Short mmCIF file of C-alpha atoms in Angstrom, two decimals:
data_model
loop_
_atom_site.label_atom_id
_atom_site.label_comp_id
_atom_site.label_asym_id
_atom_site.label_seq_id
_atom_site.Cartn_x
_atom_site.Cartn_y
_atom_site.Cartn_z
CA UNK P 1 -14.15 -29.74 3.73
CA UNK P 2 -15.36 -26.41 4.47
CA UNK P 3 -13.48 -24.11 5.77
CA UNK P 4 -14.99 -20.55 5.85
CA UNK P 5 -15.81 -20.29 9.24
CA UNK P 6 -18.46 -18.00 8.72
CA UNK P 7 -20.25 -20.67 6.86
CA UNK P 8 -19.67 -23.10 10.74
CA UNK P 9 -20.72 -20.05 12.52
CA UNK P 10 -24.10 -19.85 10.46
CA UNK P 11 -24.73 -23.26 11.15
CA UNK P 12 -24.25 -23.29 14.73
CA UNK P 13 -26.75 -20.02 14.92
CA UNK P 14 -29.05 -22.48 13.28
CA UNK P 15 -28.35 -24.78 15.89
CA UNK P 16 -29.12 -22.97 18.68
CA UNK P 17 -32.21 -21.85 17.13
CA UNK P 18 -33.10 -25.13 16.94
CA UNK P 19 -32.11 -25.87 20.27
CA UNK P 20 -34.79 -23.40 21.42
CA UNK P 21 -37.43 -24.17 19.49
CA UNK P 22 -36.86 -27.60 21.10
CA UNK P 23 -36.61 -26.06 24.63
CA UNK P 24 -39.09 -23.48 25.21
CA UNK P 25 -41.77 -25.68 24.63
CA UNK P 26 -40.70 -28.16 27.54
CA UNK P 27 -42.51 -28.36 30.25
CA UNK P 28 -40.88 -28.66 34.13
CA UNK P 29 -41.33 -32.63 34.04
CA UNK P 30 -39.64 -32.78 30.83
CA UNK P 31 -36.78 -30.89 31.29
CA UNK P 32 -36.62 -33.25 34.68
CA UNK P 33 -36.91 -36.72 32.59
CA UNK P 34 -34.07 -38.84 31.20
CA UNK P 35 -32.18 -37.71 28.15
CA UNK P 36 -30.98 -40.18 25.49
CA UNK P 37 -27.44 -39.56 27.66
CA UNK P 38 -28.07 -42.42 30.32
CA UNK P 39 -26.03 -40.14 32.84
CA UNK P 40 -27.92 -36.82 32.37
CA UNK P 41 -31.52 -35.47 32.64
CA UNK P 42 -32.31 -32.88 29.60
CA UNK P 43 -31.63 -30.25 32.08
CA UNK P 44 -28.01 -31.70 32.78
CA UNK P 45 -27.99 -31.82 29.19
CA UNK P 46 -28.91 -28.49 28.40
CA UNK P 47 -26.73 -26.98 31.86
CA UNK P 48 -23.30 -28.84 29.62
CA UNK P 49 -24.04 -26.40 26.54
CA UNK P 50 -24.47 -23.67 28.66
CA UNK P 51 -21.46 -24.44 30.44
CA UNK P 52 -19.59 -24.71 27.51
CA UNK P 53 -20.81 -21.56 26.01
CA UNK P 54 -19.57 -19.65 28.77
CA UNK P 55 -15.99 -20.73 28.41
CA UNK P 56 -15.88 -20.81 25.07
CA UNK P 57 -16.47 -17.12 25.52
CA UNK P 58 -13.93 -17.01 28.88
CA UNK P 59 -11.64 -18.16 26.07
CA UNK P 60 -12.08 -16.64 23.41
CA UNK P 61 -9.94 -13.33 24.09
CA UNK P 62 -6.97 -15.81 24.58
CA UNK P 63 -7.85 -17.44 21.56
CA UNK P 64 -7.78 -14.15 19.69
CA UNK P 65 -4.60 -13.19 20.89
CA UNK P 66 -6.09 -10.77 23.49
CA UNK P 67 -5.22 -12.21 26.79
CA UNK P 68 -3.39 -15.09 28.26
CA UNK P 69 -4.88 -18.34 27.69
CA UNK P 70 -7.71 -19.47 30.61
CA UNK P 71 -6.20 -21.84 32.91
CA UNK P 72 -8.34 -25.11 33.32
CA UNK P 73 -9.04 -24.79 37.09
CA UNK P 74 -11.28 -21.63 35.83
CA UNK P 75 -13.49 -23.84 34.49
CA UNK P 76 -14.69 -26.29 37.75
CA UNK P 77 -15.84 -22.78 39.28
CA UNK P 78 -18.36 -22.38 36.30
CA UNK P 79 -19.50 -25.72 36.31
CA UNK P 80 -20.11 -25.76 40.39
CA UNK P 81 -22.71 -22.93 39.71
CA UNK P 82 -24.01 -24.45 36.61
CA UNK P 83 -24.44 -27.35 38.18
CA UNK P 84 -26.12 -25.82 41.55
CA UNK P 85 -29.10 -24.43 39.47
CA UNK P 86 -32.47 -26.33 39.21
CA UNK P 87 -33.62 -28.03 36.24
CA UNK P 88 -35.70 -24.74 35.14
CA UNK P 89 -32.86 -21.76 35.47
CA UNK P 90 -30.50 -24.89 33.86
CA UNK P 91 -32.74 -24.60 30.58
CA UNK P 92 -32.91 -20.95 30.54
CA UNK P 93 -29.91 -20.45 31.10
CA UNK P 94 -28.39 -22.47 28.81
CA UNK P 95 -30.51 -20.34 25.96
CA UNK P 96 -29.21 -17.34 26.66
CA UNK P 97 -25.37 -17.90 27.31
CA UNK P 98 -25.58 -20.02 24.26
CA UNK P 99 -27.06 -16.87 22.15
CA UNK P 100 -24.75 -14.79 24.22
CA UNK P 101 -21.73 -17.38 22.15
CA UNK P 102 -23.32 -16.97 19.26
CA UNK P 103 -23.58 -13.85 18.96
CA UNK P 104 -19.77 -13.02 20.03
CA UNK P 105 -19.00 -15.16 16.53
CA UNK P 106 -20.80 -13.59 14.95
CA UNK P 107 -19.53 -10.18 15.25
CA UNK P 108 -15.97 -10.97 14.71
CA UNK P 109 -14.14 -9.70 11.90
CA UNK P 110 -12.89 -11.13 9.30
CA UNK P 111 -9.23 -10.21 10.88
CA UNK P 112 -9.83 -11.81 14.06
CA UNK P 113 -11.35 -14.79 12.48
CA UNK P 114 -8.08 -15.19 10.87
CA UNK P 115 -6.16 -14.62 13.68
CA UNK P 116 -7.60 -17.41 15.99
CA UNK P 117 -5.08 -19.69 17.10
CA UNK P 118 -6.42 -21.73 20.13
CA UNK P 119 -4.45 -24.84 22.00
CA UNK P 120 -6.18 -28.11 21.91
CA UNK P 121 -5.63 -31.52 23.46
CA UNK P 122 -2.46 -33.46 22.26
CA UNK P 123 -0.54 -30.21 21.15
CA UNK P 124 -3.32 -29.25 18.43
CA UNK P 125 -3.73 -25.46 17.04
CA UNK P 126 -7.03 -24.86 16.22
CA UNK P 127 -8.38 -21.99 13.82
CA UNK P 128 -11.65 -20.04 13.64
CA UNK P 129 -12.76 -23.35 11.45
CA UNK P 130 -11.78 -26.18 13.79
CA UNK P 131 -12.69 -24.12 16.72
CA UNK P 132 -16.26 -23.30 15.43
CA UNK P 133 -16.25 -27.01 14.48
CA UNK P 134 -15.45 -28.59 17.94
CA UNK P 135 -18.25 -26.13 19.25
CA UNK P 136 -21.07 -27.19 16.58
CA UNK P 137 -20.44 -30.72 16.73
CA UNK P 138 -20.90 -30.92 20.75
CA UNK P 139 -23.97 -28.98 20.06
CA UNK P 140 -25.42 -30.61 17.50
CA UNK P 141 -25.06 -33.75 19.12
CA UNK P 142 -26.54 -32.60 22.38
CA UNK P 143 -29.60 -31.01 20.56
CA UNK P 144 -30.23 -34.40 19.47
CA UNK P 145 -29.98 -36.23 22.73
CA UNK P 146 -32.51 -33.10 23.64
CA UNK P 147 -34.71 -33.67 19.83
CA UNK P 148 -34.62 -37.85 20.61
CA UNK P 149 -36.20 -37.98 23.99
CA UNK P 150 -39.61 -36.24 22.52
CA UNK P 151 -39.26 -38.28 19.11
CA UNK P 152 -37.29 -41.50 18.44
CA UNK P 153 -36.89 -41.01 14.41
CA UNK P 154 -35.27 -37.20 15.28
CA UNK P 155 -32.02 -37.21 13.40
CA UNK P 156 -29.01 -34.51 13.89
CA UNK P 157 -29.70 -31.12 12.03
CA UNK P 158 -28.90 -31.92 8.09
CA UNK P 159 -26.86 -28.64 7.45
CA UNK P 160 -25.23 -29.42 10.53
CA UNK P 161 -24.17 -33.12 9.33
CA UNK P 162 -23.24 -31.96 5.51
CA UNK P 163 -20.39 -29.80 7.78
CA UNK P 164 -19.22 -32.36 10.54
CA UNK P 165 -19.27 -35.37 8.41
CA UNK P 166 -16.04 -34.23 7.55
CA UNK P 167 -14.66 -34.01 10.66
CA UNK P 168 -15.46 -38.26 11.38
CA UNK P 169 -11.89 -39.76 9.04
CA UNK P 170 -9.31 -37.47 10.48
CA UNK P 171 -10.47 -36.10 13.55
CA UNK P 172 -13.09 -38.38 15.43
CA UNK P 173 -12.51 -41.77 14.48
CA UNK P 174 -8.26 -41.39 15.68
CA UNK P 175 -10.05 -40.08 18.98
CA UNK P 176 -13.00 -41.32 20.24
CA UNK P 177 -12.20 -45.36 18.57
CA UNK P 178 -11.63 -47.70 20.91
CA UNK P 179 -8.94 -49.95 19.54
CA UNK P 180 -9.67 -53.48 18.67
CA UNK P 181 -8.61 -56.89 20.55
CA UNK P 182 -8.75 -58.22 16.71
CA UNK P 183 -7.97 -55.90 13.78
CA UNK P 184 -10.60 -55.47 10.90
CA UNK P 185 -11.36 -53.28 7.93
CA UNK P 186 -14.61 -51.81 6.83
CA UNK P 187 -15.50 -49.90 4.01
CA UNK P 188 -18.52 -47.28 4.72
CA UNK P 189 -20.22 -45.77 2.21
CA UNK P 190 -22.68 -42.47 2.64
CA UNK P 191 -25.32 -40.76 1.19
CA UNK P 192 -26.57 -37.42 1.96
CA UNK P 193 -23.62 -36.36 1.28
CA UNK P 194 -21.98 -39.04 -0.17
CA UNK P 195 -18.85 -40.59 0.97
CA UNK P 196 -16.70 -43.55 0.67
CA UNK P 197 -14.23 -44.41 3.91
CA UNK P 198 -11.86 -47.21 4.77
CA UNK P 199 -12.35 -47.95 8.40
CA UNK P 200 -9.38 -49.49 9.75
CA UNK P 201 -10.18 -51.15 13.17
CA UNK P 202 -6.77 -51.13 14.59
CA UNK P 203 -4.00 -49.80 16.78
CA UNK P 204 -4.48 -46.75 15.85
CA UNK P 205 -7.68 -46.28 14.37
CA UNK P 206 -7.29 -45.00 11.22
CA UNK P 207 -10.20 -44.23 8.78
CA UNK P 208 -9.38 -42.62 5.16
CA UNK P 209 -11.13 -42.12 1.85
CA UNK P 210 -11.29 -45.49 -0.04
CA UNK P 211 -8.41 -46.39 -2.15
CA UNK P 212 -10.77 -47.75 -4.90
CA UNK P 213 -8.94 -50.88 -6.28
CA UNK P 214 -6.50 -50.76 -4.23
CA UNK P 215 -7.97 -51.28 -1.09
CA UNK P 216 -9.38 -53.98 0.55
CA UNK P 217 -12.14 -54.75 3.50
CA UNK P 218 -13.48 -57.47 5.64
CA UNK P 219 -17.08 -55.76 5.42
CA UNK P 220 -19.02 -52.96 3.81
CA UNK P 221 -21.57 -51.02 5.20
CA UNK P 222 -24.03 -48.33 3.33
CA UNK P 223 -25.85 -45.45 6.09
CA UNK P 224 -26.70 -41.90 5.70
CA UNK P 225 -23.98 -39.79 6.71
CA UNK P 226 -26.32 -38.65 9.54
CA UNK P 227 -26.06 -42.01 10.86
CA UNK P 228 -22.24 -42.15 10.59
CA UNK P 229 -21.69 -39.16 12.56
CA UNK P 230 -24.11 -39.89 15.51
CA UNK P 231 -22.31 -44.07 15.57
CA UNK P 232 -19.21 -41.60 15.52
CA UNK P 233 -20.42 -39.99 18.76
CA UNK P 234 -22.07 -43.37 20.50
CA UNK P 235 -25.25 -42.67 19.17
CA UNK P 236 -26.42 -45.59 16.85
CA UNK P 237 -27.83 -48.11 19.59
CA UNK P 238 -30.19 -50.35 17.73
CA UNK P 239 -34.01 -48.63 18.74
CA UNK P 240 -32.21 -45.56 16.78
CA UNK P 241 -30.23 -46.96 13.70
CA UNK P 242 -32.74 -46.15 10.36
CA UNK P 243 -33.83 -48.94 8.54
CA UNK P 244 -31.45 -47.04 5.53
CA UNK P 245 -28.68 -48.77 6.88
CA UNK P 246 -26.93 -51.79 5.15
CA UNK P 247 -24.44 -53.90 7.20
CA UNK P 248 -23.57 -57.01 8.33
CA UNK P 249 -25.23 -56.95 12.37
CA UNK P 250 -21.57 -58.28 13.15
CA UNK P 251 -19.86 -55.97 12.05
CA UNK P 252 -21.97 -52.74 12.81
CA UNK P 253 -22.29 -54.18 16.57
CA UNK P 254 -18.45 -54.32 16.39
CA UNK P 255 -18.53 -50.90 15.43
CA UNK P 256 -20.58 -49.37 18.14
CA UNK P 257 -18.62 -51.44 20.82
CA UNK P 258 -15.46 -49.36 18.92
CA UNK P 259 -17.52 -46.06 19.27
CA UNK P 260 -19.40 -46.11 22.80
CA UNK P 261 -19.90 -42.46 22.86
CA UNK P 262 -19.38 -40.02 26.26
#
């Protein structure tokens, strides 16, 4: 896994300049029409990034050690205004407090990327890395419920994915799998990059490199690592799964019940 966070940061610039090349093009009724998020418009969508880019950098002074850490009730105030704004100052906005994020990253030293220590759900300390991380995976994501609605075969930003597929074993499949009612294994294999998992459906959710001979598995599946990450994040429904991937329907429709997104 990567872990200069310089190397995240650079990718998540990259990410917002996608973001706005997808944006600025948009016109009203788009930004006012259904997202691939069945809960959100792309406005909504784009109003949660720029949400989250303004306390990420509420937070970030805590985070370097600067100030006391922001207590959660700061954050429904920022979302009540986000959330009060129409569709259009949504979209802008979200633009410029993202760049705004960005650019604070950016400019850190190398000191005060080392020095990041920032609480996390479950008692978690996250570093410059993992923090950068959490950041560029929402917002790669997001871009892509944003990149989808305007063209079904859009996949999730490839320098983006060769970063975050790392994150799926030990991070997202412990948190966002839904456990079982009957325990199974998978194997998943990846290209672009490759990868070879053990999935094991089961309380907890566990997922690991493959043990080679010593492992065993009720199914295997083959996918692009693009497509792992997105059924990581709820996003491999069947109108956007590529025709790449190899799997028994059974058991990738077990999956995606295991991984319904948010």
């Amino acid at each position: 896994m990567e872990r200069d966070p310089r190397v995240w940061i650079a990718t998540l610039r990259n990410s917002h300049e996608r973001l706005a090349s997808l944006v600025e093009p948009l016109s009203p009724e788009q930004l006012r029409a259904q997202s691939y998020d069945s809960d959100w418009s792309v406005a909504q969508v784009l109003s949660h990034l720029g949400s989250g880019a303004e306390i990420a950098l509420m937070s970030l002074p805590a985070a370097l050690g600067q100030a006391e850490p922001v207590d959660r009730a700061a954050f429904q105030p920022v979302w009540d205004v986000w959330n009060a704004k129409s569709p259009d100052e949504q979209a802008a906005d979200c633009l410029t407090w993202d760049e705004k994020q960005v650019r604070a990253l950016e400019q850190l030293s190398d000191d005060e990327l080392a020095g990041i220590s920032m609480p996390f759900i479950g008692g978690m300390i996250l570093d410059a890395t993992a923090m950068v991380g959490l950041r560029l995976g929402e917002h790669a994501l997001h871009s892509w419920d944003v990149a989808v609605t305007g063209d079904p075969a859009a996949t999730v930003a490839p320098d983006a994915v060769d970063l975050l597929i790392d994150n799926v074993p030990g991070f997202l499949a412990p948190r966002l799998g839904r456990v079982p009612d009957v325990p199974y294994r998978v194997r998943i294999r990846t290209t672009g990059p490759d990868r070879d998992y053990l999935l094991i459906a089961a309380d907890p959710v566990v997922m690991t490199d493959w043990p080679g001979d010593g492992g065993a598995a009720d199914a295997e599946i083959s996918m692009p690592s693009e497509a792992l990450l997105r059924l990581a994040y709820g996003r491999l429904d069947p109108a956007h799964t590529p025709a790449s991937v190899v799997a028994d329907p059974g058991y990738l429709d077990r999956l995606r019940t295991m991984f319904p997104g948010f």
